[in-house]
Amino acid sequence: MTTQTNTMTPLHAPRKLKLATVSLAGCFGCHMSFLDIDERLLQLLELVEFDRSPLTDIKTVGRCDIGLIEGGLCNTENVQVLREFRAQCKTLVAVGACAINGGLPAQRNNLDLGVILHSAYAERNGLSKGSAIPNDPELPMMLNQVHPIHEVVHVDYFLPGCPPSADAFWTFLNDLMAGRTPHLGHGLMHYD
Ligand code: SF4
């Protein structure tokens, strides 16, 4: 699961670690599981300060110690955000099946993207008259296939699961913050 020696600041360092999270092509289930650490979130907040995250609504990522990435890459904006996280985060973690192998969104990979869009927006029963494939220039371009994040940037650690359990998040982050190589024992490491 681990790919490099950890050089994180020790647990009792004077400054708080900066932590950023993002959901790319994911369902936010990994974030919800993260929040399931419940009251331990208060302990975490004594050690870390959140930067960009759905939890803070900060829109751009600053210099961070840890970046947690939920979701794979299904459009050009996902790729751009991922590259920004990689550039800003000392340690980047692929969280959950979608970030690690594309997950459920990657089930479209054996189908033609044009056929999928046409089927969803032009052919499906119940569509309103004049329905068409969205083409507003502000919308990010979809990629032909959904990709796991390690195909685009270097990933330091992988936290598997769909989603990883709250206890897995807690153990993983505590190891990381303490300067240890994260190790999920029996019962915490799973791929479903
Ligand atoms: Fe949702 Fe599972 Fe993907 Fe996490 S890994 S974003 S829970 S589908």
mmCIF file of C-alpha atoms and ligand atoms in Angstrom:
data_model
loop_
_atom_site.group_PDB
_atom_site.id
_atom_site.type_symbol
_atom_site.label_atom_id
_atom_site.label_comp_id
_atom_site.label_asym_id
_atom_site.label_seq_id
_atom_site.Cartn_x
_atom_site.Cartn_y
_atom_site.Cartn_z
ATOM 1 C CA MET A 1 0.000 0.000 0.000
ATOM 2 C CA THR A 2 2.853 2.419 0.673
ATOM 3 C CA THR A 3 5.301 3.661 -1.886
ATOM 4 C CA GLN A 4 7.807 5.924 -0.170
ATOM 5 C CA THR A 5 9.469 6.825 3.100
ATOM 6 C CA ASN A 6 7.327 9.280 5.012
ATOM 7 C CA THR A 7 8.895 12.615 5.954
ATOM 8 C CA MET A 8 5.903 14.203 7.667
ATOM 9 C CA THR A 9 6.342 16.544 10.614
ATOM 10 C CA PRO A 10 6.083 14.606 13.930
ATOM 11 C CA LEU A 11 2.788 14.514 15.813
ATOM 12 C CA HIS A 12 3.757 17.064 18.470
ATOM 13 C CA ALA A 13 5.108 19.627 16.051
ATOM 14 C CA PRO A 14 4.381 23.245 16.984
ATOM 15 C CA ARG A 15 2.481 24.038 13.819
ATOM 16 C CA LYS A 16 -0.659 22.379 12.582
ATOM 17 C CA LEU A 17 -0.421 20.297 9.454
ATOM 18 C CA LYS A 18 -2.335 21.582 6.473
ATOM 19 C CA LEU A 19 -4.816 19.122 4.993
ATOM 20 C CA ALA A 20 -6.738 19.503 1.731
ATOM 21 C CA THR A 21 -9.380 17.195 0.261
ATOM 22 C CA VAL A 22 -11.271 17.093 -3.005
ATOM 23 C CA SER A 23 -13.825 14.972 -4.809
ATOM 24 C CA LEU A 24 -13.113 14.521 -8.515
ATOM 25 C CA ALA A 25 -15.207 11.855 -10.304
ATOM 26 C CA GLY A 26 -16.525 10.462 -7.040
ATOM 27 C CA CYS A 27 -19.809 10.328 -5.155
ATOM 28 C CA PHE A 28 -18.680 12.068 -1.926
ATOM 29 C CA GLY A 29 -19.129 8.731 -0.151
ATOM 30 C CA CYS A 30 -15.463 8.742 0.835
ATOM 31 C CA HIS A 31 -15.863 12.216 2.343
ATOM 32 C CA MET A 32 -18.955 11.062 4.220
ATOM 33 C CA SER A 33 -17.028 8.106 5.605
ATOM 34 C CA PHE A 34 -14.217 10.465 6.641
ATOM 35 C CA LEU A 35 -16.778 12.531 8.578
ATOM 36 C CA ASP A 36 -17.901 9.317 10.278
ATOM 37 C CA ILE A 37 -14.833 9.628 12.527
ATOM 38 C CA ASP A 38 -17.416 11.692 14.461
ATOM 39 C CA GLU A 39 -16.077 13.236 17.685
ATOM 40 C CA ARG A 40 -12.524 12.292 16.683
ATOM 41 C CA LEU A 41 -12.826 15.166 14.210
ATOM 42 C CA LEU A 42 -12.248 17.485 17.183
ATOM 43 C CA GLN A 43 -9.000 15.676 17.995
ATOM 44 C CA LEU A 44 -8.006 15.935 14.357
ATOM 45 C CA LEU A 45 -8.664 19.666 14.322
ATOM 46 C CA GLU A 46 -6.103 20.084 17.114
ATOM 47 C CA LEU A 47 -3.491 18.692 14.759
ATOM 48 C CA VAL A 48 -4.530 19.877 11.320
ATOM 49 C CA GLU A 49 -5.922 22.914 9.593
ATOM 50 C CA PHE A 50 -8.138 22.319 6.582
ATOM 51 C CA ASP A 51 -7.275 24.062 3.330
ATOM 52 C CA ARG A 52 -9.334 23.477 0.154
ATOM 53 C CA SER A 53 -12.039 20.930 0.908
ATOM 54 C CA PRO A 54 -15.790 20.456 0.529
ATOM 55 C CA LEU A 55 -15.712 20.843 4.311
ATOM 56 C CA THR A 56 -14.353 24.413 4.130
ATOM 57 C CA ASP A 57 -15.653 25.538 0.755
ATOM 58 C CA ILE A 58 -12.221 27.059 0.005
ATOM 59 C CA LYS A 59 -11.983 26.997 -3.796
ATOM 60 C CA THR A 60 -8.206 26.933 -4.423
ATOM 61 C CA VAL A 61 -5.583 24.738 -2.847
ATOM 62 C CA GLY A 62 -2.606 26.305 -1.053
ATOM 63 C CA ARG A 63 0.620 24.714 0.166
ATOM 64 C CA CYS A 64 -0.398 21.605 2.099
ATOM 65 C CA ASP A 65 1.179 18.699 3.922
ATOM 66 C CA ILE A 66 -1.477 16.158 2.975
ATOM 67 C CA GLY A 67 -3.896 16.025 0.044
ATOM 68 C CA LEU A 68 -6.690 13.452 0.029
ATOM 69 C CA ILE A 69 -8.130 12.758 -3.426
ATOM 70 C CA GLU A 70 -11.525 11.097 -3.786
ATOM 71 C CA GLY A 71 -12.638 10.094 -7.274
ATOM 72 C CA GLY A 72 -10.962 9.419 -10.573
ATOM 73 C CA LEU A 73 -10.666 11.540 -13.690
ATOM 74 C CA CYS A 74 -13.646 11.864 -16.024
ATOM 75 C CA ASN A 75 -13.137 15.377 -17.418
ATOM 76 C CA THR A 76 -10.489 18.021 -18.077
ATOM 77 C CA GLU A 77 -11.295 19.957 -14.909
ATOM 78 C CA ASN A 78 -10.593 16.838 -12.828
ATOM 79 C CA VAL A 79 -7.143 16.631 -14.415
ATOM 80 C CA GLN A 80 -6.421 20.311 -13.781
ATOM 81 C CA VAL A 81 -7.475 20.118 -10.118
ATOM 82 C CA LEU A 82 -5.454 16.942 -9.607
ATOM 83 C CA ARG A 83 -2.329 18.576 -11.050
ATOM 84 C CA GLU A 84 -2.822 21.570 -8.721
ATOM 85 C CA PHE A 85 -3.126 19.248 -5.713
ATOM 86 C CA ARG A 86 0.014 17.377 -6.757
ATOM 87 C CA ALA A 87 1.929 20.632 -7.112
ATOM 88 C CA GLN A 88 0.783 21.927 -3.715
ATOM 89 C CA CYS A 89 0.674 18.821 -1.501
ATOM 90 C CA LYS A 90 3.789 17.190 -0.061
ATOM 91 C CA THR A 91 1.948 13.908 0.378
ATOM 92 C CA LEU A 92 -0.831 12.898 -1.988
ATOM 93 C CA VAL A 93 -3.238 10.090 -1.099
ATOM 94 C CA ALA A 94 -5.591 8.284 -3.498
ATOM 95 C CA VAL A 95 -8.667 7.635 -1.352
ATOM 96 C CA GLY A 96 -11.163 4.960 -2.356
ATOM 97 C CA ALA A 97 -11.772 2.754 -5.361
ATOM 98 C CA CYS A 98 -12.625 5.582 -7.775
ATOM 99 C CA ALA A 99 -9.304 7.376 -7.226
ATOM 100 C CA ILE A 100 -7.353 4.109 -7.223
ATOM 101 C CA ASN A 101 -8.844 2.321 -10.231
ATOM 102 C CA GLY A 102 -11.644 4.526 -11.592
ATOM 103 C CA GLY A 103 -14.336 2.732 -9.588
ATOM 104 C CA LEU A 104 -17.969 2.759 -10.678
ATOM 105 C CA PRO A 105 -17.620 5.697 -13.110
ATOM 106 C CA ALA A 106 -15.092 3.628 -15.066
ATOM 107 C CA GLN A 107 -17.841 1.181 -15.981
ATOM 108 C CA ARG A 108 -18.461 3.442 -18.975
ATOM 109 C CA ASN A 109 -14.958 2.757 -20.298
ATOM 110 C CA ASN A 110 -16.018 -0.062 -22.626
ATOM 111 C CA LEU A 111 -18.665 2.143 -24.255
ATOM 112 C CA ASP A 112 -18.313 4.938 -26.766
ATOM 113 C CA LEU A 113 -18.658 8.343 -25.102
ATOM 114 C CA GLY A 114 -20.657 9.802 -27.993
ATOM 115 C CA VAL A 115 -23.123 6.924 -27.856
ATOM 116 C CA ILE A 116 -23.529 7.352 -24.079
ATOM 117 C CA LEU A 117 -24.193 11.104 -24.349
ATOM 118 C CA HIS A 118 -26.609 10.662 -27.227
ATOM 119 C CA SER A 119 -28.441 7.939 -25.362
ATOM 120 C CA ALA A 120 -28.701 10.022 -22.156
ATOM 121 C CA TYR A 121 -29.637 13.401 -23.645
ATOM 122 C CA ALA A 122 -31.259 12.706 -27.016
ATOM 123 C CA GLU A 123 -32.797 9.224 -27.107
ATOM 124 C CA ARG A 124 -33.944 8.337 -23.619
ATOM 125 C CA ASN A 125 -37.637 8.025 -22.852
ATOM 126 C CA GLY A 126 -39.099 10.971 -20.964
ATOM 127 C CA LEU A 127 -36.763 13.665 -22.274
ATOM 128 C CA SER A 128 -38.337 17.080 -22.780
ATOM 129 C CA LYS A 129 -38.739 18.404 -26.307
ATOM 130 C CA GLY A 130 -35.555 19.974 -27.645
ATOM 131 C CA SER A 131 -33.335 18.113 -25.184
ATOM 132 C CA ALA A 132 -29.752 18.011 -26.435
ATOM 133 C CA ILE A 133 -26.267 17.106 -25.298
ATOM 134 C CA PRO A 134 -25.059 19.985 -23.058
ATOM 135 C CA ASN A 135 -22.419 22.074 -24.832
ATOM 136 C CA ASP A 136 -22.022 25.214 -22.726
ATOM 137 C CA PRO A 137 -18.389 26.321 -23.088
ATOM 138 C CA GLU A 138 -18.111 26.598 -19.289
ATOM 139 C CA LEU A 139 -18.618 22.855 -18.947
ATOM 140 C CA PRO A 140 -15.372 20.861 -18.765
ATOM 141 C CA MET A 141 -14.722 18.506 -21.657
ATOM 142 C CA MET A 142 -15.372 14.877 -20.809
ATOM 143 C CA LEU A 143 -12.527 12.417 -21.264
ATOM 144 C CA ASN A 144 -13.155 9.446 -23.523
ATOM 145 C CA GLN A 145 -12.445 7.164 -20.572
ATOM 146 C CA VAL A 146 -12.346 7.487 -16.783
ATOM 147 C CA HIS A 147 -8.803 7.212 -15.406
ATOM 148 C CA PRO A 148 -7.349 6.486 -11.960
ATOM 149 C CA ILE A 149 -5.288 9.375 -10.640
ATOM 150 C CA HIS A 150 -1.951 7.531 -10.609
ATOM 151 C CA GLU A 151 -2.055 7.496 -14.419
ATOM 152 C CA VAL A 152 -1.589 11.283 -14.400
ATOM 153 C CA VAL A 153 0.397 12.193 -11.257
ATOM 154 C CA HIS A 154 2.624 10.470 -8.734
ATOM 155 C CA VAL A 155 0.618 9.153 -5.779
ATOM 156 C CA ASP A 156 2.344 8.620 -2.437
ATOM 157 C CA TYR A 157 -0.223 6.411 -0.724
ATOM 158 C CA PHE A 158 -3.367 4.457 -1.549
ATOM 159 C CA LEU A 159 -6.240 4.123 0.938
ATOM 160 C CA PRO A 160 -8.554 1.459 -0.536
ATOM 161 C CA GLY A 161 -12.244 0.818 0.020
ATOM 162 C CA CYS A 162 -15.581 1.941 -1.371
ATOM 163 C CA PRO A 163 -15.464 3.826 0.830
ATOM 164 C CA PRO A 164 -12.609 3.287 3.310
ATOM 165 C CA SER A 165 -14.144 3.021 6.766
ATOM 166 C CA ALA A 166 -13.957 5.849 9.269
ATOM 167 C CA ASP A 167 -11.591 3.726 11.381
ATOM 168 C CA ALA A 168 -9.387 3.222 8.325
ATOM 169 C CA PHE A 169 -9.246 7.008 7.793
ATOM 170 C CA TRP A 170 -8.434 7.545 11.447
ATOM 171 C CA THR A 171 -5.664 4.951 11.606
ATOM 172 C CA PHE A 172 -4.206 6.068 8.295
ATOM 173 C CA LEU A 173 -4.122 9.770 9.192
ATOM 174 C CA ASN A 174 -2.735 9.164 12.669
ATOM 175 C CA ASP A 175 0.115 7.116 11.234
ATOM 176 C CA LEU A 176 0.798 9.775 8.644
ATOM 177 C CA MET A 177 0.691 12.657 11.127
ATOM 178 C CA ALA A 178 2.973 10.783 13.525
ATOM 179 C CA GLY A 179 5.580 10.304 10.816
ATOM 180 C CA ARG A 180 4.919 6.573 10.483
ATOM 181 C CA THR A 181 4.330 4.690 7.277
ATOM 182 C CA PRO A 182 0.557 4.081 7.330
ATOM 183 C CA HIS A 183 -0.365 0.500 8.057
ATOM 184 C CA LEU A 184 -3.940 -0.764 8.044
ATOM 185 C CA GLY A 185 -4.237 -3.986 9.964
ATOM 186 C CA HIS A 186 -6.728 -6.786 9.549
ATOM 187 C CA GLY A 187 -10.298 -5.544 9.211
ATOM 188 C CA LEU A 188 -9.368 -2.040 8.027
ATOM 189 C CA MET A 189 -7.917 -2.944 4.639
ATOM 190 C CA HIS A 190 -10.655 -3.842 2.184
ATOM 191 C CA TYR A 191 -11.473 -3.166 -1.450
ATOM 192 C CA ASP A 192 -15.274 -3.033 -1.474
HETATM 193 FE FE1 SF4 B 1 -18.082 6.869 -3.774
HETATM 194 FE FE2 SF4 B 1 -16.976 4.431 -3.455
HETATM 195 FE FE3 SF4 B 1 -15.982 6.131 -5.251
HETATM 196 FE FE4 SF4 B 1 -15.656 6.634 -2.654
HETATM 197 S S1 SF4 B 1 -14.802 4.899 -3.784
HETATM 198 S S2 SF4 B 1 -16.246 8.113 -4.231
HETATM 199 S S3 SF4 B 1 -17.596 5.832 -1.829
HETATM 200 S S4 SF4 B 1 -18.062 5.203 -5.283
#
